[in-house]
Short mmCIF file of N, CA and C in Angstrom, two decimals:
data_model
loop_
_atom_site.label_atom_id
_atom_site.label_comp_id
_atom_site.label_asym_id
_atom_site.label_seq_id
_atom_site.Cartn_x
_atom_site.Cartn_y
_atom_site.Cartn_z
N MET A 1 -36.79 152.82 41.15
CA MET A 1 -38.16 152.57 41.48
C MET A 1 -39.10 153.45 40.67
N LEU A 2 -40.08 152.84 40.07
CA LEU A 2 -41.02 153.52 39.23
C LEU A 2 -41.88 154.49 40.04
N ASP A 3 -41.97 155.73 39.70
CA ASP A 3 -42.68 156.77 40.39
C ASP A 3 -44.22 156.49 40.25
N SER A 4 -44.86 156.22 41.35
CA SER A 4 -46.29 155.87 41.31
C SER A 4 -47.16 157.05 40.87
N ASN A 5 -46.74 158.27 41.12
CA ASN A 5 -47.50 159.42 40.62
C ASN A 5 -47.46 159.51 39.12
N ARG A 6 -46.32 159.27 38.52
CA ARG A 6 -46.25 159.30 37.06
C ARG A 6 -47.10 158.20 36.44
N LEU A 7 -47.01 157.05 37.06
CA LEU A 7 -47.82 155.89 36.60
C LEU A 7 -49.30 156.23 36.73
N ARG A 8 -49.73 156.79 37.78
CA ARG A 8 -51.12 157.16 37.99
C ARG A 8 -51.60 158.16 36.96
N HIS A 9 -50.79 159.20 36.67
CA HIS A 9 -51.13 160.19 35.68
C HIS A 9 -51.22 159.51 34.30
N LEU A 10 -50.34 158.54 34.00
CA LEU A 10 -50.35 157.86 32.73
C LEU A 10 -51.67 157.06 32.62
N GLU A 11 -52.09 156.45 33.69
CA GLU A 11 -53.37 155.68 33.65
C GLU A 11 -54.54 156.55 33.45
N GLN A 12 -54.45 157.85 33.84
CA GLN A 12 -55.60 158.75 33.72
C GLN A 12 -55.71 159.37 32.38
N MET A 13 -54.68 159.21 31.48
CA MET A 13 -54.80 159.73 30.12
C MET A 13 -54.56 158.58 29.18
N PRO A 14 -55.60 157.95 28.64
CA PRO A 14 -55.43 156.81 27.74
C PRO A 14 -54.54 157.21 26.54
N LEU A 15 -53.78 156.25 26.08
CA LEU A 15 -52.87 156.49 24.97
C LEU A 15 -53.72 157.05 23.76
N TRP A 16 -54.88 156.50 23.45
CA TRP A 16 -55.71 157.00 22.35
C TRP A 16 -55.96 158.48 22.51
N ASP A 17 -56.34 158.93 23.71
CA ASP A 17 -56.65 160.36 23.95
C ASP A 17 -55.35 161.21 23.71
N PHE A 18 -54.27 160.69 24.20
CA PHE A 18 -52.99 161.46 23.93
C PHE A 18 -52.74 161.49 22.45
N ALA A 19 -52.93 160.37 21.74
CA ALA A 19 -52.66 160.34 20.33
C ALA A 19 -53.46 161.34 19.57
N LEU A 20 -54.77 161.42 19.92
CA LEU A 20 -55.64 162.39 19.20
C LEU A 20 -55.21 163.79 19.46
N ALA A 21 -54.86 164.09 20.74
CA ALA A 21 -54.50 165.50 21.06
C ALA A 21 -53.12 165.84 20.48
N PHE A 22 -52.16 164.96 20.54
CA PHE A 22 -50.83 165.27 20.07
C PHE A 22 -50.83 165.30 18.50
N TYR A 23 -51.50 164.37 17.88
CA TYR A 23 -51.54 164.33 16.45
C TYR A 23 -52.23 165.57 15.81
N SER A 24 -53.07 166.22 16.57
CA SER A 24 -53.69 167.40 16.09
C SER A 24 -52.89 168.65 16.26
N GLU A 25 -51.76 168.59 16.95
CA GLU A 25 -50.88 169.69 17.10
C GLU A 25 -50.26 170.08 15.74
N PRO A 26 -49.98 171.38 15.55
CA PRO A 26 -49.43 171.81 14.26
C PRO A 26 -48.13 171.03 13.88
N GLU A 27 -48.06 170.59 12.68
CA GLU A 27 -46.86 169.92 12.10
C GLU A 27 -46.77 168.46 12.47
N VAL A 28 -47.45 168.01 13.50
CA VAL A 28 -47.24 166.61 13.99
C VAL A 28 -47.70 165.55 12.99
N GLU A 29 -48.89 165.75 12.37
CA GLU A 29 -49.35 164.81 11.42
C GLU A 29 -48.39 164.67 10.26
N ARG A 30 -47.94 165.80 9.72
CA ARG A 30 -46.98 165.77 8.60
C ARG A 30 -45.69 165.07 8.98
N ALA A 31 -45.21 165.39 10.18
CA ALA A 31 -43.96 164.81 10.66
C ALA A 31 -44.08 163.29 10.83
N CYS A 32 -45.21 162.84 11.42
CA CYS A 32 -45.45 161.45 11.66
C CYS A 32 -45.52 160.71 10.27
N LEU A 33 -46.21 161.29 9.32
CA LEU A 33 -46.33 160.62 7.98
C LEU A 33 -45.00 160.60 7.30
N THR A 34 -44.20 161.65 7.42
CA THR A 34 -42.87 161.67 6.78
C THR A 34 -42.02 160.55 7.38
N LEU A 35 -42.03 160.43 8.70
CA LEU A 35 -41.19 159.38 9.33
C LEU A 35 -41.73 157.97 8.97
N GLN A 36 -43.02 157.86 8.87
CA GLN A 36 -43.62 156.59 8.49
C GLN A 36 -43.30 156.21 7.04
N ASP A 37 -43.47 157.13 6.12
CA ASP A 37 -43.27 156.83 4.70
C ASP A 37 -41.81 156.87 4.27
N ALA A 38 -41.02 157.77 4.82
CA ALA A 38 -39.63 157.89 4.37
C ALA A 38 -38.66 157.09 5.26
N GLY A 39 -39.06 156.87 6.52
CA GLY A 39 -38.13 156.21 7.46
C GLY A 39 -38.61 154.91 8.02
N GLY A 40 -39.84 154.49 7.63
CA GLY A 40 -40.34 153.24 8.11
C GLY A 40 -40.74 153.20 9.60
N VAL A 41 -40.90 154.38 10.18
CA VAL A 41 -41.22 154.46 11.63
C VAL A 41 -42.70 154.06 11.84
N ASP A 42 -42.91 153.25 12.88
CA ASP A 42 -44.28 152.87 13.26
C ASP A 42 -44.88 154.09 14.10
N VAL A 43 -45.85 154.75 13.52
CA VAL A 43 -46.42 155.89 14.12
C VAL A 43 -47.07 155.54 15.48
N CYS A 44 -47.67 154.40 15.57
CA CYS A 44 -48.31 153.97 16.86
C CYS A 44 -47.22 153.90 17.96
N GLU A 45 -46.14 153.25 17.63
CA GLU A 45 -45.00 153.20 18.62
C GLU A 45 -44.46 154.56 18.87
N LEU A 46 -44.36 155.40 17.94
CA LEU A 46 -43.90 156.77 18.15
C LEU A 46 -44.79 157.50 19.12
N LEU A 47 -46.12 157.29 18.98
CA LEU A 47 -47.05 157.96 19.87
C LEU A 47 -46.99 157.31 21.27
N LEU A 48 -46.68 156.01 21.35
CA LEU A 48 -46.44 155.42 22.71
C LEU A 48 -45.32 156.10 23.37
N HIS A 49 -44.20 156.33 22.66
CA HIS A 49 -43.02 156.93 23.32
C HIS A 49 -43.34 158.39 23.73
N GLY A 50 -44.12 159.07 22.85
CA GLY A 50 -44.53 160.43 23.22
C GLY A 50 -45.38 160.47 24.49
N TRP A 51 -46.35 159.54 24.58
CA TRP A 51 -47.22 159.40 25.73
C TRP A 51 -46.42 159.18 26.99
N LEU A 52 -45.49 158.22 26.89
CA LEU A 52 -44.67 157.92 28.08
C LEU A 52 -43.82 159.17 28.42
N PHE A 53 -43.25 159.80 27.44
CA PHE A 53 -42.37 160.93 27.63
C PHE A 53 -43.05 162.07 28.39
N VAL A 54 -44.25 162.44 27.96
CA VAL A 54 -44.95 163.56 28.66
C VAL A 54 -45.32 163.23 30.09
N HIS A 55 -45.29 161.96 30.45
CA HIS A 55 -45.59 161.53 31.79
C HIS A 55 -44.35 161.19 32.57
N GLY A 56 -43.15 161.56 31.98
CA GLY A 56 -41.91 161.30 32.66
C GLY A 56 -41.42 159.89 32.76
N LEU A 57 -41.87 159.03 31.78
CA LEU A 57 -41.52 157.63 31.77
C LEU A 57 -40.91 157.26 30.42
N GLU A 58 -40.33 156.10 30.38
CA GLU A 58 -39.87 155.54 29.14
C GLU A 58 -39.87 154.02 29.26
N ALA A 59 -39.93 153.36 28.10
CA ALA A 59 -39.96 151.89 28.08
C ALA A 59 -38.54 151.28 28.22
N LEU A 60 -38.49 150.23 28.92
CA LEU A 60 -37.23 149.49 29.05
C LEU A 60 -36.90 148.79 27.71
N PRO A 61 -35.73 148.99 27.19
CA PRO A 61 -35.39 148.43 25.81
C PRO A 61 -35.65 146.95 25.64
N ASP A 62 -35.32 146.09 26.57
CA ASP A 62 -35.51 144.66 26.39
C ASP A 62 -37.00 144.28 26.33
N ALA A 63 -37.77 144.86 27.21
CA ALA A 63 -39.22 144.58 27.21
C ALA A 63 -39.84 145.12 26.00
N LEU A 64 -39.36 146.29 25.52
CA LEU A 64 -39.89 146.94 24.31
C LEU A 64 -39.62 146.14 23.10
N ALA A 65 -38.45 145.53 23.03
CA ALA A 65 -38.08 144.74 21.81
C ALA A 65 -39.05 143.62 21.64
N GLU A 66 -39.47 142.91 22.74
CA GLU A 66 -40.40 141.84 22.59
C GLU A 66 -41.74 142.29 22.08
N GLN A 67 -42.28 143.37 22.70
CA GLN A 67 -43.56 143.88 22.27
C GLN A 67 -43.55 144.46 20.88
N ARG A 68 -42.41 145.12 20.52
CA ARG A 68 -42.28 145.73 19.18
C ARG A 68 -42.55 144.66 18.10
N GLN A 69 -42.01 143.45 18.29
CA GLN A 69 -42.25 142.41 17.24
C GLN A 69 -43.70 142.08 17.06
N SER A 70 -44.45 141.98 18.12
CA SER A 70 -45.86 141.70 18.11
C SER A 70 -46.64 142.83 17.45
N ARG A 71 -46.30 144.05 17.88
CA ARG A 71 -47.00 145.21 17.27
C ARG A 71 -46.64 145.43 15.80
N GLN A 72 -45.39 145.16 15.42
CA GLN A 72 -45.01 145.30 14.03
C GLN A 72 -45.75 144.26 13.15
N ALA A 73 -45.95 143.07 13.71
CA ALA A 73 -46.69 142.09 12.94
C ALA A 73 -48.14 142.57 12.72
N TRP A 74 -48.74 143.18 13.73
CA TRP A 74 -50.11 143.72 13.54
C TRP A 74 -50.09 144.81 12.45
N GLN A 75 -49.10 145.69 12.50
CA GLN A 75 -48.98 146.74 11.54
C GLN A 75 -48.86 146.17 10.09
N ARG A 76 -48.00 145.20 9.93
CA ARG A 76 -47.78 144.56 8.58
C ARG A 76 -49.01 143.87 8.13
N GLN A 77 -49.60 143.06 8.98
CA GLN A 77 -50.73 142.13 8.57
C GLN A 77 -52.12 142.87 8.51
N VAL A 78 -52.31 143.95 9.22
CA VAL A 78 -53.60 144.56 9.28
C VAL A 78 -53.54 146.04 8.79
N THR A 79 -52.91 146.89 9.53
CA THR A 79 -52.91 148.30 9.27
C THR A 79 -52.31 148.63 7.93
N GLN A 80 -51.13 148.09 7.55
CA GLN A 80 -50.53 148.40 6.30
C GLN A 80 -51.32 147.91 5.15
N VAL A 81 -51.96 146.78 5.30
CA VAL A 81 -52.81 146.25 4.20
C VAL A 81 -53.92 147.24 3.93
N LEU A 82 -54.58 147.66 4.98
CA LEU A 82 -55.67 148.66 4.81
C LEU A 82 -55.21 149.95 4.22
N ARG A 83 -53.99 150.44 4.70
CA ARG A 83 -53.44 151.69 4.17
C ARG A 83 -53.10 151.56 2.71
N HIS A 84 -52.53 150.41 2.33
CA HIS A 84 -52.24 150.19 0.92
C HIS A 84 -53.48 150.21 0.05
N LEU A 85 -54.53 149.57 0.50
CA LEU A 85 -55.81 149.54 -0.23
C LEU A 85 -56.33 150.98 -0.38
N ARG A 86 -56.37 151.68 0.73
CA ARG A 86 -56.93 153.07 0.72
C ARG A 86 -56.13 153.92 -0.27
N ARG A 87 -54.82 153.89 -0.18
CA ARG A 87 -53.99 154.70 -1.11
C ARG A 87 -54.16 154.26 -2.57
N ARG A 88 -54.29 152.96 -2.78
CA ARG A 88 -54.46 152.43 -4.15
C ARG A 88 -55.76 152.93 -4.78
N LEU A 89 -56.80 153.07 -4.01
CA LEU A 89 -58.08 153.44 -4.52
C LEU A 89 -58.23 154.96 -4.63
N LYS A 90 -57.28 155.73 -4.21
CA LYS A 90 -57.42 157.20 -4.22
C LYS A 90 -57.72 157.74 -5.64
N PRO A 91 -56.93 157.33 -6.66
CA PRO A 91 -57.21 157.84 -8.03
C PRO A 91 -58.62 157.48 -8.55
N GLU A 92 -59.02 156.30 -8.28
CA GLU A 92 -60.34 155.81 -8.72
C GLU A 92 -61.46 156.54 -7.99
N ALA A 93 -61.24 156.91 -6.75
CA ALA A 93 -62.28 157.48 -5.90
C ALA A 93 -62.76 158.82 -6.45
N SER A 94 -61.88 159.56 -7.15
CA SER A 94 -62.30 160.84 -7.69
C SER A 94 -63.27 160.70 -8.83
N ASN A 95 -63.36 159.53 -9.46
CA ASN A 95 -64.26 159.31 -10.57
C ASN A 95 -65.46 158.43 -10.27
N SER A 96 -65.57 157.92 -9.04
CA SER A 96 -66.62 157.00 -8.71
C SER A 96 -67.09 157.18 -7.23
N GLU A 97 -68.34 157.51 -7.13
CA GLU A 97 -68.90 157.64 -5.74
C GLU A 97 -68.82 156.31 -4.97
N ALA A 98 -69.02 155.24 -5.68
CA ALA A 98 -69.00 153.93 -4.99
C ALA A 98 -67.59 153.62 -4.48
N ILE A 99 -66.59 153.90 -5.29
CA ILE A 99 -65.19 153.66 -4.88
C ILE A 99 -64.87 154.67 -3.73
N ALA A 100 -65.35 155.90 -3.86
CA ALA A 100 -65.07 156.86 -2.78
C ALA A 100 -65.65 156.38 -1.46
N ALA A 101 -66.89 155.81 -1.51
CA ALA A 101 -67.51 155.30 -0.34
C ALA A 101 -66.71 154.08 0.24
N LEU A 102 -66.27 153.20 -0.68
CA LEU A 102 -65.44 152.06 -0.27
C LEU A 102 -64.15 152.52 0.38
N ARG A 103 -63.52 153.54 -0.22
CA ARG A 103 -62.25 154.09 0.30
C ARG A 103 -62.49 154.69 1.69
N LYS A 104 -63.58 155.38 1.90
CA LYS A 104 -63.93 155.92 3.19
C LYS A 104 -64.07 154.84 4.27
N THR A 105 -64.75 153.71 3.86
CA THR A 105 -64.90 152.60 4.81
C THR A 105 -63.58 151.98 5.12
N ILE A 106 -62.69 151.84 4.15
CA ILE A 106 -61.34 151.30 4.41
C ILE A 106 -60.55 152.26 5.33
N GLN A 107 -60.73 153.56 5.09
CA GLN A 107 -60.05 154.53 5.91
C GLN A 107 -60.50 154.41 7.39
N GLN A 108 -61.79 154.20 7.64
CA GLN A 108 -62.26 154.02 8.94
C GLN A 108 -61.78 152.70 9.56
N ALA A 109 -61.70 151.68 8.76
CA ALA A 109 -61.08 150.43 9.28
C ALA A 109 -59.60 150.59 9.60
N GLU A 110 -58.93 151.34 8.85
CA GLU A 110 -57.48 151.62 9.06
C GLU A 110 -57.33 152.37 10.42
N LEU A 111 -58.16 153.36 10.61
CA LEU A 111 -58.13 154.11 11.84
C LEU A 111 -58.44 153.22 13.06
N GLN A 112 -59.44 152.32 12.89
CA GLN A 112 -59.80 151.38 13.97
C GLN A 112 -58.64 150.44 14.21
N ALA A 113 -57.95 150.00 13.19
CA ALA A 113 -56.78 149.12 13.38
C ALA A 113 -55.68 149.83 14.19
N GLU A 114 -55.46 151.10 13.85
CA GLU A 114 -54.45 151.86 14.60
C GLU A 114 -54.92 152.09 16.06
N ARG A 115 -56.20 152.35 16.23
CA ARG A 115 -56.68 152.46 17.63
C ARG A 115 -56.49 151.15 18.44
N GLU A 116 -56.77 150.04 17.78
CA GLU A 116 -56.55 148.72 18.42
C GLU A 116 -55.08 148.54 18.76
N ASN A 117 -54.21 148.91 17.91
CA ASN A 117 -52.77 148.81 18.08
C ASN A 117 -52.34 149.65 19.29
N LEU A 118 -52.86 150.88 19.32
CA LEU A 118 -52.56 151.74 20.47
C LEU A 118 -53.10 151.21 21.80
N GLN A 119 -54.25 150.60 21.72
CA GLN A 119 -54.79 150.01 22.96
C GLN A 119 -53.96 148.84 23.43
N ARG A 120 -53.41 148.11 22.48
CA ARG A 120 -52.53 146.99 22.86
C ARG A 120 -51.23 147.48 23.41
N TRP A 121 -50.70 148.61 22.86
CA TRP A 121 -49.48 149.25 23.42
C TRP A 121 -49.78 149.68 24.86
N GLN A 122 -50.93 150.29 25.08
CA GLN A 122 -51.29 150.78 26.39
C GLN A 122 -51.42 149.67 27.41
N ALA A 123 -52.09 148.62 26.96
CA ALA A 123 -52.26 147.46 27.86
C ALA A 123 -50.89 146.86 28.25
N TRP A 124 -50.01 146.85 27.26
CA TRP A 124 -48.65 146.34 27.52
C TRP A 124 -47.96 147.22 28.61
N ALA A 125 -48.02 148.53 28.42
CA ALA A 125 -47.33 149.49 29.28
C ALA A 125 -47.89 149.48 30.74
N LEU A 126 -49.23 149.25 30.82
CA LEU A 126 -49.84 149.33 32.18
C LEU A 126 -50.16 147.98 32.78
N ASP A 127 -49.73 146.93 32.12
CA ASP A 127 -50.05 145.58 32.59
C ASP A 127 -49.61 145.47 34.06
N LEU A 128 -50.56 145.41 34.86
CA LEU A 128 -50.32 145.30 36.33
C LEU A 128 -50.21 143.84 36.74
N PRO A 129 -49.56 143.51 37.78
CA PRO A 129 -49.01 144.39 38.83
C PRO A 129 -47.55 144.78 38.60
N GLU A 130 -46.98 144.48 37.48
CA GLU A 130 -45.51 144.67 37.34
C GLU A 130 -45.11 145.62 36.23
N PRO A 131 -45.68 146.90 36.11
CA PRO A 131 -45.24 147.74 35.02
C PRO A 131 -43.78 148.11 35.12
N GLN A 132 -43.18 148.00 36.33
CA GLN A 132 -41.70 148.29 36.42
C GLN A 132 -40.82 147.33 35.63
N GLN A 133 -41.41 146.24 35.15
CA GLN A 133 -40.71 145.33 34.28
C GLN A 133 -40.67 145.82 32.86
N ARG A 134 -41.48 146.85 32.56
CA ARG A 134 -41.55 147.40 31.23
C ARG A 134 -41.21 148.87 31.15
N LEU A 135 -41.40 149.58 32.24
CA LEU A 135 -41.26 151.06 32.30
C LEU A 135 -40.23 151.47 33.31
N ARG A 136 -39.69 152.65 33.14
CA ARG A 136 -38.86 153.27 34.14
C ARG A 136 -39.08 154.77 34.06
N ASN A 137 -38.65 155.45 35.15
CA ASN A 137 -38.71 156.91 35.16
C ASN A 137 -37.71 157.41 34.13
N ARG A 138 -38.14 158.39 33.36
CA ARG A 138 -37.25 159.03 32.40
C ARG A 138 -36.46 160.05 33.13
N ALA A 139 -35.16 160.12 32.86
CA ALA A 139 -34.28 161.07 33.51
C ALA A 139 -34.75 162.49 33.27
N GLU A 140 -35.06 163.20 34.30
CA GLU A 140 -35.52 164.58 34.17
C GLU A 140 -34.45 165.53 33.58
N THR A 141 -33.21 165.12 33.57
CA THR A 141 -32.15 165.99 33.11
C THR A 141 -32.03 165.90 31.59
N SER A 142 -32.79 165.01 30.92
CA SER A 142 -32.70 164.94 29.50
C SER A 142 -33.38 166.17 28.83
N HIS A 143 -32.51 167.01 28.24
CA HIS A 143 -33.07 168.24 27.63
C HIS A 143 -33.12 168.09 26.11
N ASP A 144 -32.49 167.10 25.58
CA ASP A 144 -32.51 166.93 24.11
C ASP A 144 -33.60 165.91 23.75
N VAL A 145 -34.79 166.42 23.59
CA VAL A 145 -35.96 165.58 23.33
C VAL A 145 -35.79 164.88 21.99
N GLU A 146 -35.22 165.61 21.03
CA GLU A 146 -35.08 165.05 19.64
C GLU A 146 -34.16 163.77 19.73
N LYS A 147 -33.02 163.92 20.40
CA LYS A 147 -32.15 162.77 20.52
C LYS A 147 -32.77 161.60 21.30
N TRP A 148 -33.45 161.94 22.38
CA TRP A 148 -34.14 160.91 23.12
C TRP A 148 -35.12 160.13 22.26
N LEU A 149 -35.92 160.84 21.49
CA LEU A 149 -36.92 160.23 20.59
C LEU A 149 -36.25 159.41 19.56
N GLN A 150 -35.21 159.97 18.95
CA GLN A 150 -34.45 159.24 17.89
C GLN A 150 -33.84 157.94 18.45
N ASP A 151 -33.35 158.02 19.67
CA ASP A 151 -32.76 156.82 20.24
C ASP A 151 -33.74 155.68 20.41
N ARG A 152 -34.98 156.00 20.63
CA ARG A 152 -36.05 154.99 20.78
C ARG A 152 -36.25 154.17 19.44
N PHE A 153 -35.84 154.86 18.34
CA PHE A 153 -36.09 154.21 16.97
C PHE A 153 -34.78 153.92 16.27
N PHE A 154 -33.71 153.74 16.98
CA PHE A 154 -32.44 153.43 16.32
C PHE A 154 -32.15 154.38 15.14
N PHE A 155 -32.17 155.65 15.46
CA PHE A 155 -32.09 156.68 14.44
C PHE A 155 -30.83 156.53 13.54
N ALA A 156 -29.74 156.08 14.13
CA ALA A 156 -28.54 155.90 13.32
C ALA A 156 -28.77 154.95 12.14
N GLU A 157 -29.55 153.93 12.37
CA GLU A 157 -29.88 152.96 11.30
C GLU A 157 -30.81 153.57 10.25
N LEU A 158 -31.78 154.36 10.75
CA LEU A 158 -32.70 155.03 9.83
C LEU A 158 -31.96 156.06 9.03
N GLU A 159 -31.07 156.80 9.69
CA GLU A 159 -30.34 157.85 9.01
C GLU A 159 -29.48 157.26 7.89
N ALA A 160 -28.82 156.13 8.17
CA ALA A 160 -27.99 155.48 7.17
C ALA A 160 -28.84 155.07 5.96
N GLY A 161 -30.01 154.65 6.19
CA GLY A 161 -30.93 154.29 5.06
C GLY A 161 -31.34 155.46 4.24
N CYS A 162 -31.35 156.65 4.88
CA CYS A 162 -31.76 157.90 4.19
C CYS A 162 -30.58 158.64 3.54
N ALA A 163 -29.37 158.23 3.89
CA ALA A 163 -28.17 158.95 3.44
C ALA A 163 -28.08 159.02 1.88
N ALA A 164 -28.56 158.05 1.21
CA ALA A 164 -28.42 158.02 -0.26
C ALA A 164 -29.36 159.07 -0.89
N ALA A 165 -30.38 159.47 -0.22
CA ALA A 165 -31.31 160.47 -0.75
C ALA A 165 -31.27 161.74 0.13
N PRO A 166 -30.54 162.71 -0.23
CA PRO A 166 -30.39 163.94 0.55
C PRO A 166 -31.73 164.61 0.90
N ASP A 167 -32.65 164.63 -0.03
CA ASP A 167 -33.94 165.26 0.21
C ASP A 167 -34.71 164.49 1.28
N THR A 168 -34.64 163.16 1.23
CA THR A 168 -35.29 162.35 2.24
C THR A 168 -34.67 162.56 3.62
N HIS A 169 -33.31 162.62 3.62
CA HIS A 169 -32.62 162.81 4.89
C HIS A 169 -33.05 164.13 5.49
N GLU A 170 -33.12 165.14 4.68
CA GLU A 170 -33.53 166.46 5.18
C GLU A 170 -34.96 166.44 5.73
N SER A 171 -35.89 165.85 5.02
CA SER A 171 -37.26 165.81 5.45
C SER A 171 -37.43 165.01 6.72
N VAL A 172 -36.67 163.89 6.83
CA VAL A 172 -36.73 163.07 8.05
C VAL A 172 -36.17 163.86 9.23
N SER A 173 -35.05 164.57 9.01
CA SER A 173 -34.44 165.35 10.10
C SER A 173 -35.40 166.44 10.57
N ARG A 174 -36.06 167.08 9.62
CA ARG A 174 -37.02 168.15 9.99
C ARG A 174 -38.21 167.55 10.76
N ALA A 175 -38.65 166.36 10.33
CA ALA A 175 -39.72 165.70 11.05
C ALA A 175 -39.36 165.40 12.48
N TRP A 176 -38.14 164.85 12.71
CA TRP A 176 -37.77 164.54 14.07
C TRP A 176 -37.77 165.81 14.90
N LEU A 177 -37.20 166.88 14.36
CA LEU A 177 -37.08 168.14 15.11
C LEU A 177 -38.45 168.68 15.39
N SER A 178 -39.38 168.63 14.43
CA SER A 178 -40.73 169.12 14.64
C SER A 178 -41.45 168.38 15.73
N LEU A 179 -41.33 167.02 15.67
CA LEU A 179 -42.01 166.21 16.75
C LEU A 179 -41.41 166.50 18.12
N ALA A 180 -40.12 166.60 18.20
CA ALA A 180 -39.41 166.84 19.47
C ALA A 180 -39.85 168.18 20.05
N THR A 181 -39.89 169.19 19.17
CA THR A 181 -40.35 170.53 19.63
C THR A 181 -41.76 170.49 20.19
N ARG A 182 -42.69 169.84 19.47
CA ARG A 182 -44.10 169.68 19.92
C ARG A 182 -44.17 168.87 21.19
N LEU A 183 -43.43 167.82 21.27
CA LEU A 183 -43.44 166.92 22.40
C LEU A 183 -42.94 167.65 23.62
N ASP A 184 -41.88 168.39 23.48
CA ASP A 184 -41.24 169.09 24.58
C ASP A 184 -42.22 170.19 25.17
N ARG A 185 -43.11 170.69 24.32
CA ARG A 185 -44.00 171.79 24.76
C ARG A 185 -45.43 171.24 25.03
N PHE A 186 -45.67 169.94 24.79
CA PHE A 186 -46.98 169.40 24.91
C PHE A 186 -47.47 169.48 26.37
N GLU A 187 -48.67 169.99 26.57
CA GLU A 187 -49.25 170.05 27.89
C GLU A 187 -50.26 168.97 28.02
N VAL A 188 -50.10 168.13 29.03
CA VAL A 188 -51.07 167.06 29.28
C VAL A 188 -52.36 167.67 29.82
N PRO A 189 -53.44 167.41 29.13
CA PRO A 189 -54.71 167.99 29.63
C PRO A 189 -54.98 167.45 31.04
N ARG A 190 -55.50 168.30 31.88
CA ARG A 190 -55.86 167.96 33.26
C ARG A 190 -57.29 167.59 33.39
#
């Protein structure tokens, strides 16, 4: 049975607010970008799992798999396109104020696309009246936050992809550990 207190606390802290607070924690931004660039991890989904975790909840795997496809399509078709454009324009932006302004506009659009994605994740998680079809109470006995987080992202598959590049494997492992440490200590603002 889904704990109504946990669900109520989740509803009181929007995913976007959690994302801003958690992302500003030391090392979190770097860890998220490492996992995104080296491991192909969707940072918005990563933030969803963190948000659920700090409220003592987790997504049910089957329900998550369906939503993950929709959210990944958004990331591919919208957010990644904007990110690619922003990164592509970086060298030119240092020599042109007009390109720098364009790049800033694209960066704002990319951030808005990520915010929209997070809002869609939140709507999915809290879709009433049946959130118990998507969420469950996280076992309080789970002390290994890093493994819990890695399990949400099929870490064994990601790790196999990084095995050929020891430096990448090392940086991805450090990123997971850094996120888990911050997540385990994260205090939900009251």
